[in-house]
Coordinates of C-alpha atoms in Angstrom, one line a residue:
X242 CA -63.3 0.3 -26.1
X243 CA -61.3 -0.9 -29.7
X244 CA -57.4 -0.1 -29.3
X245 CA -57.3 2.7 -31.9
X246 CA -60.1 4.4 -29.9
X247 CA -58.0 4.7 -26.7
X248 CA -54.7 4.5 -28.7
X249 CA -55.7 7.7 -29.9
X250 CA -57.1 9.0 -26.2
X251 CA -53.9 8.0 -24.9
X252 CA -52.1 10.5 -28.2
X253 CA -54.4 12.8 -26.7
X254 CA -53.1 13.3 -22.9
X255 CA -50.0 13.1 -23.7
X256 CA -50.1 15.9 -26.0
X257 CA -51.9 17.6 -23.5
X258 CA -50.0 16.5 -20.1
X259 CA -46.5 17.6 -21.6
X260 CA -47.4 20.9 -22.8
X261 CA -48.2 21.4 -19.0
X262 CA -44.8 19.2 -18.4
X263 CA -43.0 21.8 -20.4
X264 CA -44.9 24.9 -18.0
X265 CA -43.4 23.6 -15.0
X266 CA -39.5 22.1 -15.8
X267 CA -38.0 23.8 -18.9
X268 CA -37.7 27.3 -17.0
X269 CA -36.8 26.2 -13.2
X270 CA -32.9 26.6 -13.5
X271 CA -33.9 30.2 -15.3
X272 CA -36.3 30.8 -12.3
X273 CA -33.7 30.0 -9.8
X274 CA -31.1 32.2 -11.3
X275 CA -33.9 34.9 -11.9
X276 CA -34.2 34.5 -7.9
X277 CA -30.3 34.6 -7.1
X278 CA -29.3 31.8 -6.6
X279 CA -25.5 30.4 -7.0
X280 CA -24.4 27.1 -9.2
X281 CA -23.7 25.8 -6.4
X282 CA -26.8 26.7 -4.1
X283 CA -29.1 25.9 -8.0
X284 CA -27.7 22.2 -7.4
X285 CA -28.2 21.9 -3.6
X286 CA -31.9 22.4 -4.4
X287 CA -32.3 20.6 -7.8
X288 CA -30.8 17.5 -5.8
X289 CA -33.6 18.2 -3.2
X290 CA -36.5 16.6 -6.2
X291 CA -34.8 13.5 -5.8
X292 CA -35.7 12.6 -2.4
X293 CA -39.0 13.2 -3.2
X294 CA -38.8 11.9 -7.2
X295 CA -37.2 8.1 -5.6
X296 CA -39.6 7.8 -2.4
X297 CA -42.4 8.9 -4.6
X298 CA -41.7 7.0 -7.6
X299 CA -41.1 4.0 -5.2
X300 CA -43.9 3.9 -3.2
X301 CA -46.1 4.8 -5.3
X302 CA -46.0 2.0 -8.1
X303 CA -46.4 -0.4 -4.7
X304 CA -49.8 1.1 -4.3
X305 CA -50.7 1.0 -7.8
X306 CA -49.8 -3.0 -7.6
X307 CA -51.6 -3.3 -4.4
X308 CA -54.9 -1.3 -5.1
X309 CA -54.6 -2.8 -9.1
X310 CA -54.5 0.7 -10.5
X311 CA -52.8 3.2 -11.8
X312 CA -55.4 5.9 -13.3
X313 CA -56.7 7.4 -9.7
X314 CA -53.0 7.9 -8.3
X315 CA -52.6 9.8 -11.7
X316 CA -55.4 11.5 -10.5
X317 CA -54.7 12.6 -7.2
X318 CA -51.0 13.6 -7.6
X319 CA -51.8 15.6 -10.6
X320 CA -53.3 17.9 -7.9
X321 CA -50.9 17.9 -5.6
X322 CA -48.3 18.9 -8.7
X323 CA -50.5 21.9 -9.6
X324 CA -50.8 23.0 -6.2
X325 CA -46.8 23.3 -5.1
X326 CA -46.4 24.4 -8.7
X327 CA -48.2 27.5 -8.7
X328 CA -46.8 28.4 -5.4
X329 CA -42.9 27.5 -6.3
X330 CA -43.5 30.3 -9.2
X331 CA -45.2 32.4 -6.9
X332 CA -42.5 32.6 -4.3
X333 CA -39.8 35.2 -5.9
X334 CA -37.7 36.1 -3.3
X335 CA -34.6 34.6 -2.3
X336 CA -35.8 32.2 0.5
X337 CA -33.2 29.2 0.1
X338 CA -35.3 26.4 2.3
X339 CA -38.1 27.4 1.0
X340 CA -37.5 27.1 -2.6
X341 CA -35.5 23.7 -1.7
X342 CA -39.1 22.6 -0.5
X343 CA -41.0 23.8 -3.0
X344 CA -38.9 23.1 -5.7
X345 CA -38.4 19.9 -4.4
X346 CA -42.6 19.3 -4.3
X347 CA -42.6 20.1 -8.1
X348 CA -39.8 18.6 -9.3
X349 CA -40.2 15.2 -7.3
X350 CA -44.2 15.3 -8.3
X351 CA -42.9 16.2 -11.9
X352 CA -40.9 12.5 -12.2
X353 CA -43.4 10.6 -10.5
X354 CA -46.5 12.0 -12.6
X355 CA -44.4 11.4 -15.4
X356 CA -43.8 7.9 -14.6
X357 CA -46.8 6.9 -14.0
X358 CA -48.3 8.1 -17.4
X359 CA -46.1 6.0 -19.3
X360 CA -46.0 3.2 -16.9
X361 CA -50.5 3.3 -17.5
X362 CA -49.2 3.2 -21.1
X363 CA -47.0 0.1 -20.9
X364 CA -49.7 -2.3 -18.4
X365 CA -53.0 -0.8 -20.7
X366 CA -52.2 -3.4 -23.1
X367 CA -50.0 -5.6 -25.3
X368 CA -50.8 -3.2 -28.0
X369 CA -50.3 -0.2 -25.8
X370 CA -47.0 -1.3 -25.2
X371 CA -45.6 -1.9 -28.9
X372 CA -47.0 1.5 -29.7
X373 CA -45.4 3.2 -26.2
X374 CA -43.0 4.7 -29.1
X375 CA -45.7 6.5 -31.5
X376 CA -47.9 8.0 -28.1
X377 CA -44.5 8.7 -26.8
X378 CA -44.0 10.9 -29.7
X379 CA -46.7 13.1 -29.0
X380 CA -45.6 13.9 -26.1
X381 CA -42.7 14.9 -27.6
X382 CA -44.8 17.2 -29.3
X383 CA -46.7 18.7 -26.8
X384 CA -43.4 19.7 -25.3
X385 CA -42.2 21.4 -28.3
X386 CA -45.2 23.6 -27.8
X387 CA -45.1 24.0 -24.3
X388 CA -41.5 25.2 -24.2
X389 CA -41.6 28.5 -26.1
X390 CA -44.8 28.8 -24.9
X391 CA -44.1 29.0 -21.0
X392 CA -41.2 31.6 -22.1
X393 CA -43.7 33.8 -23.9
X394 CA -46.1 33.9 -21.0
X395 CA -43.2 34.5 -18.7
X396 CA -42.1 37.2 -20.9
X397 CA -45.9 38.5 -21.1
X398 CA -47.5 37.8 -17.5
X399 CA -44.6 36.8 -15.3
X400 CA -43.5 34.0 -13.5
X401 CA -46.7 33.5 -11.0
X402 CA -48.5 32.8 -14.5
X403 CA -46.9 29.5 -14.9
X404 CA -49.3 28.3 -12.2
X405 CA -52.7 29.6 -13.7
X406 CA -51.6 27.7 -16.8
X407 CA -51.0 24.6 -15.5
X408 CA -54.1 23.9 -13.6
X409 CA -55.9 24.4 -17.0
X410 CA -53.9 21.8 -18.6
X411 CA -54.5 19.5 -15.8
X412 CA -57.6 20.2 -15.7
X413 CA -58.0 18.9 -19.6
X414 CA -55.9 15.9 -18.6
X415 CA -58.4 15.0 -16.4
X416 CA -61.1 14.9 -18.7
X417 CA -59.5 12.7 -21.0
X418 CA -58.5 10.6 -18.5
X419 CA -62.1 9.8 -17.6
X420 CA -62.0 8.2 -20.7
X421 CA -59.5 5.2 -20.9
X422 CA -59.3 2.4 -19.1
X423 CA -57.1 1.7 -16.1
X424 CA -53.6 -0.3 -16.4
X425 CA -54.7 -4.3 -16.8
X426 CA -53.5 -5.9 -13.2
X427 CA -53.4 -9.2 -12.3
X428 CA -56.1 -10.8 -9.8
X429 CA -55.6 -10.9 -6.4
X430 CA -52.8 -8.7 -6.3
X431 CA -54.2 -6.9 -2.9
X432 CA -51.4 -8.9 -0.6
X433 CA -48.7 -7.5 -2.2
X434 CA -45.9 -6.5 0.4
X435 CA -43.2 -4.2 0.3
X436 CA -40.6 -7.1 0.9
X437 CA -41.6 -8.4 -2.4
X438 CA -39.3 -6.5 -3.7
X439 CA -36.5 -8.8 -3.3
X440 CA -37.7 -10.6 -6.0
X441 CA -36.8 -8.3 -8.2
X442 CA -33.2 -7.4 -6.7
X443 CA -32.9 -11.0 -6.8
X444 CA -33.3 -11.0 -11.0
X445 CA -28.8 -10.1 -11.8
X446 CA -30.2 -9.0 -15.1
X447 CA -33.0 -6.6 -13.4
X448 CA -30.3 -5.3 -11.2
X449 CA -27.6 -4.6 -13.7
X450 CA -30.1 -3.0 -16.3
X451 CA -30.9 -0.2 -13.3
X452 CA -27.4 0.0 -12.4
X453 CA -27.1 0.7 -16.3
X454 CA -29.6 3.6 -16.3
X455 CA -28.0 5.1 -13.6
X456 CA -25.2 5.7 -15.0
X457 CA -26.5 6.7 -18.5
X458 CA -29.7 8.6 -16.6
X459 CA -26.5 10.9 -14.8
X460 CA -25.3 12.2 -17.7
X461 CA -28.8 12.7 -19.7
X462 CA -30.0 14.6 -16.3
X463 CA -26.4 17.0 -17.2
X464 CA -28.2 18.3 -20.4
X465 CA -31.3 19.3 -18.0
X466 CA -29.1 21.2 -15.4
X467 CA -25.4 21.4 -16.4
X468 CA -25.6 22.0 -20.1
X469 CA -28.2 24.6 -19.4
X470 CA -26.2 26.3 -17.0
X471 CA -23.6 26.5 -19.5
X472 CA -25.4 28.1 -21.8
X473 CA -26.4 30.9 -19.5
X474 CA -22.6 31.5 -18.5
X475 CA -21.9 32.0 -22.2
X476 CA -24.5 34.7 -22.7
X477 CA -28.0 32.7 -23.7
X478 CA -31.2 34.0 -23.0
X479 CA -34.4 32.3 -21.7
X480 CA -36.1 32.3 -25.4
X481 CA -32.7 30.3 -26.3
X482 CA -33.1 27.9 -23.7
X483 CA -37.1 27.6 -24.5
X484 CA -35.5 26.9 -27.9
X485 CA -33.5 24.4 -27.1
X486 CA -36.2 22.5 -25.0
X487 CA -38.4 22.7 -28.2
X488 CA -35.8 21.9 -31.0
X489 CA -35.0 18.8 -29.3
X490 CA -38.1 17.4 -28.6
X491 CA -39.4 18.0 -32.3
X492 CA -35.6 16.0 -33.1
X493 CA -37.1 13.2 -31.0
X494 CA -40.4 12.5 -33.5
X495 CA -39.3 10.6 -36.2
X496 CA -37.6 7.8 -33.7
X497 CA -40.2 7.9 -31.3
X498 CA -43.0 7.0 -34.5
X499 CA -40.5 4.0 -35.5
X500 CA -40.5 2.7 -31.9
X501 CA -41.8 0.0 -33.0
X502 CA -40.2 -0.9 -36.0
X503 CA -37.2 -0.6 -34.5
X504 CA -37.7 -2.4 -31.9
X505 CA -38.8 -6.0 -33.9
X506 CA -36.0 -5.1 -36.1
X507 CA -32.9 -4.3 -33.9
X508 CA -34.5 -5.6 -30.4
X509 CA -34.5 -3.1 -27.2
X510 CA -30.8 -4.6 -25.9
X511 CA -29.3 -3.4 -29.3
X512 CA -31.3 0.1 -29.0
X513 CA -30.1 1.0 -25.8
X514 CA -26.1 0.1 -26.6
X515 CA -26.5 2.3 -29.7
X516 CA -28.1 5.1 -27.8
X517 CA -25.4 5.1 -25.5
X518 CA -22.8 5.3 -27.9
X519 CA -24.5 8.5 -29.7
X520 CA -24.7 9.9 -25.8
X521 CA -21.4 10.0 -26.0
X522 CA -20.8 11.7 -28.8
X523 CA -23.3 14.9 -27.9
X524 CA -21.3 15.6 -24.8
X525 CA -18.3 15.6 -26.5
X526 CA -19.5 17.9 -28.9
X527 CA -21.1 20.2 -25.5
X528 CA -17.5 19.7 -24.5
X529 CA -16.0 22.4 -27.3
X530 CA -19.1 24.6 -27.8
X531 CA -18.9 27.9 -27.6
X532 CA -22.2 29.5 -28.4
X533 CA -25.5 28.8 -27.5
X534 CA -26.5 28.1 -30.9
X535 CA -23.7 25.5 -31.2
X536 CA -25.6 23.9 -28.1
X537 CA -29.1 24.4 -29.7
X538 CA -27.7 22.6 -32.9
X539 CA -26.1 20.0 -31.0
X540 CA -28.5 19.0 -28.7
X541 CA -30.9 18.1 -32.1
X542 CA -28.4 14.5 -31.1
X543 CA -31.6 14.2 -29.0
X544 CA -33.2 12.7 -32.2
X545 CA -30.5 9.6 -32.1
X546 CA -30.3 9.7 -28.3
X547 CA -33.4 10.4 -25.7
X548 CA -36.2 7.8 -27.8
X549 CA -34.2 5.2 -28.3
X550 CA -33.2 5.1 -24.1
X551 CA -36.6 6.0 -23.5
X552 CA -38.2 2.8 -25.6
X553 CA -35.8 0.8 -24.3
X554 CA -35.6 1.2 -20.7
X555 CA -39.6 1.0 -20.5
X556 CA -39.4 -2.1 -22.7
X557 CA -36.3 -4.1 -20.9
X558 CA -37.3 -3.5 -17.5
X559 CA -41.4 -4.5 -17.9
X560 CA -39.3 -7.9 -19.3
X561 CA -37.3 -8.1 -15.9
X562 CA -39.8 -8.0 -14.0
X563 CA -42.5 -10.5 -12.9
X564 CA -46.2 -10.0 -14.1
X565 CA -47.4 -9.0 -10.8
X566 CA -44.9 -7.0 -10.5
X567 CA -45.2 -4.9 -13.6
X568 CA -46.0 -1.3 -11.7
X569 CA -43.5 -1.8 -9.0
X570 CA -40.7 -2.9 -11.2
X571 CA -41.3 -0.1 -13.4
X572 CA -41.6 2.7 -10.3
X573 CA -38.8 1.0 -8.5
X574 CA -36.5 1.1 -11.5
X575 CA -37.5 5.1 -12.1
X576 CA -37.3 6.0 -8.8
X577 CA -33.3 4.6 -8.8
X578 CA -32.2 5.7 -12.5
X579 CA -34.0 9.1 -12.7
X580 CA -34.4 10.3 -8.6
X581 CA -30.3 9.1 -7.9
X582 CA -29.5 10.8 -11.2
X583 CA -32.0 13.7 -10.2
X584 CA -29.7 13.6 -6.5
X585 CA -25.9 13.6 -7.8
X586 CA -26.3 14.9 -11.1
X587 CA -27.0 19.0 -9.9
X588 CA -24.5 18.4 -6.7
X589 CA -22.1 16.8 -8.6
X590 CA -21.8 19.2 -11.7
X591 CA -22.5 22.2 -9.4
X592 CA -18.8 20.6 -7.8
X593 CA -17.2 20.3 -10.5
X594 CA -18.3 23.4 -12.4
X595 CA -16.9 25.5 -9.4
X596 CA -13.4 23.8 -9.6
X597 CA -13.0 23.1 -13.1
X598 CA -15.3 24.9 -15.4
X599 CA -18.8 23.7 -17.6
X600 CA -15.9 22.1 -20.3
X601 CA -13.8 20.2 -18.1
X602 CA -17.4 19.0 -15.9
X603 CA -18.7 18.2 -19.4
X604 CA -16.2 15.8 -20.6
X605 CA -15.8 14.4 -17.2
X606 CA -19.4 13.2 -18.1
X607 CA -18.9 12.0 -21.4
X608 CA -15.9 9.8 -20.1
X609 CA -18.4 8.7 -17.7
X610 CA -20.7 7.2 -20.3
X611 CA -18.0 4.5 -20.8
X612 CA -19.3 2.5 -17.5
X613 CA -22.8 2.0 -18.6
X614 CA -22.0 0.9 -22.4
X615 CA -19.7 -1.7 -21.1
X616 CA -22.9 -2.6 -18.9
X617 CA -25.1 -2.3 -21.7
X618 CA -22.6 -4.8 -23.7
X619 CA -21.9 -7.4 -20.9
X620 CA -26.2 -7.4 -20.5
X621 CA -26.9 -8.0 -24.5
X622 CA -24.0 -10.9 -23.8
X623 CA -26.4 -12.4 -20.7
X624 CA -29.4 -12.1 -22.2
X625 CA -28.4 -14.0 -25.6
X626 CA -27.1 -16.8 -22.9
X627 CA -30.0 -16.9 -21.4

């Protein structure tokens, strides 16, 4: 198959996979309060996706390096996801342990099928890789569409609906699927053992890049729980929130198409300092909002922000890591910047909101952003020395 053939299949699923992405996360902190649910209680079981998002993200991208692919753990997860998903929406009454569970199932399964798909993206090919940016973007697309969309079939069916819905997108995702070729793995890669891993934790540059992420992937998580949460204390609605989801990830276009421009231009090190910086400056700005339109407007920083760490990461930490490590390094990177962010983020702010307030929490995690741009700086530095 040529590479515009599955460049274009690969446009295709993600289109389709984050419209169903969109179904399942952009109205779980609505769900939750629709439920009952506390701040406080809201964070104890948003922090529960991480222990499944960082062992799942983890172990998974071990068995894609040692069964050399990616495609059929794609796959099989995809049901699993559809299958706690339609019963987390299903479940309305207030039933703390089991929503931690379930919620946990979905959002953990959310991250690592997520993962993965870009992950497939970056080991297809070479070409794949400098184009992760442009099929990236249609992703971003899909989740413009799915966003409003899930709130108008809440609105219209209900909450159970959500499920129904998704297991038709997945569906579709499978099909397409069928089409492209696995993620290109080295030979003989069937040994692989989980103590390789040192290898990588060995590379100072590998291990300060994820230390990096964490810290940046903290604060980026906020917007998902903590800035949302804000907007429904100052009087938002679910179509503002579906709004919000779908304003930002049409903001996110125009970068994602440059990815790779930008990156022979400016290099990935320079990318992710500068998206860092901008990071810094949306929280602020959620710092003094006081409408959820202010929010809505603000968070269209996503364009200068989210692509630009997105392209990056993927980009600097497939060149950390050794080539037969490719999967691993990816899913062990993931499962420590975006399941520890998914962990301390909703516990954290759910803290801090109780004591202080969503504007005093907010600029708590701007400040924050401070530790990972003097990271960001002190790798570029390494990396030129190199």
């Amino acid at each position: 198959m040529s590479n515009r053939k599955i460049l274009l299949n690969q446009i295709t699923l993600y289109f389709v996979v984050f419209i169903g992405l969109a179904f399942t996360y952009t109205q779980v902190i609505p769900f939750l309060t629709y439920v009952g649910y506390t701040p406080v209680e809201r964070g104890m079981i948003l922090s529960a996706i991480a222990v499944v998002a960082i062992v799942g993200q983890f172990y998974v991208g071990y068995l894609c390096d040692k069964y050399n692919t990616i495609k059929k753990f794609y796959n099989i997860l995809t049901v699993f996801y559809v299958i706690s998903n339609a019963l987390m929406f299903a479940y309305t009454e207030n039933n703390f342990f089991i929503h931690l569970l379930l919620v946990a199932l979905t959002g953990g399964l959310f991250r690592v099928v997520a993962g993965l798909l870009e992950t497939w993206t970056i080991e297809t090919n070479e070409y794949m890789k400098n184009h992760f940016g442009t099929i990236r973007a249609f992703g971003a697309i899909g989740w413009a569409i799915g966003s409003p969309l899930t709130s108008a079939i809440i609105n219209r069916f209900g909450y159970s609906a959500i499920g129904f819905a998704f297991a038709i997108i997945i569906l579709i995702s499978h099909v397409i699927s069928y089409t492209l070729p696995d993620a290109h793995k080295i030979e003989k890669n069937t040994n692989l053992r989980i103590v390789d891993i040192k290898v990588l934790l060995q590379n100072k540059n590998y291990v300060k890049l994820v230390v990096m992420l964490i810290f940046v992937n903290i604060v980026f998580t906020a917007d998902m729980f903590t800035v949302i949460d804000k907007i429904i204390h100052i009087g938002g609605t679910n179509d503002e929130i579906a709004f919000k989801w779908s304003f930002q990830a049409v903001t996110e276009l125009p970068l994602f198409f440059m990815g790779f421009y930008l990156l022979k231009k400016f290099n990935a090190n320079r990318l992710l300092i500068f998206s860092i910086v901008m990071f810094l400056i949306r929280f602020l700005l959620y710092t003094v909002a006081i409408t959820p339109m202010q929010i809505i407007l603000i968070s269209g920083m996503q364009s200068v922000t989210f692509p630009l760490l997105m392209i990056a990461q993927k980009v600097l930490i497939a060149d950390e890591s050794p080539a037969n490590l490719q999967s691993t390094g990816q899913m062990f990177a993931l499962s420590l910047y975006v399941g520890l962010s998914a962990l301390i983020t909703p516990v954290l702010s759910g803290f801090l909101v109780e004591m202080f307030g969503y504007d005093i929490t907010l600029l708590i995690m701007t400040l924050s952003l401070l530790i990972p741009l003097w990271l960001a700086i002190s790798y570029l530095r390494s990396t030129k020395h190199a």
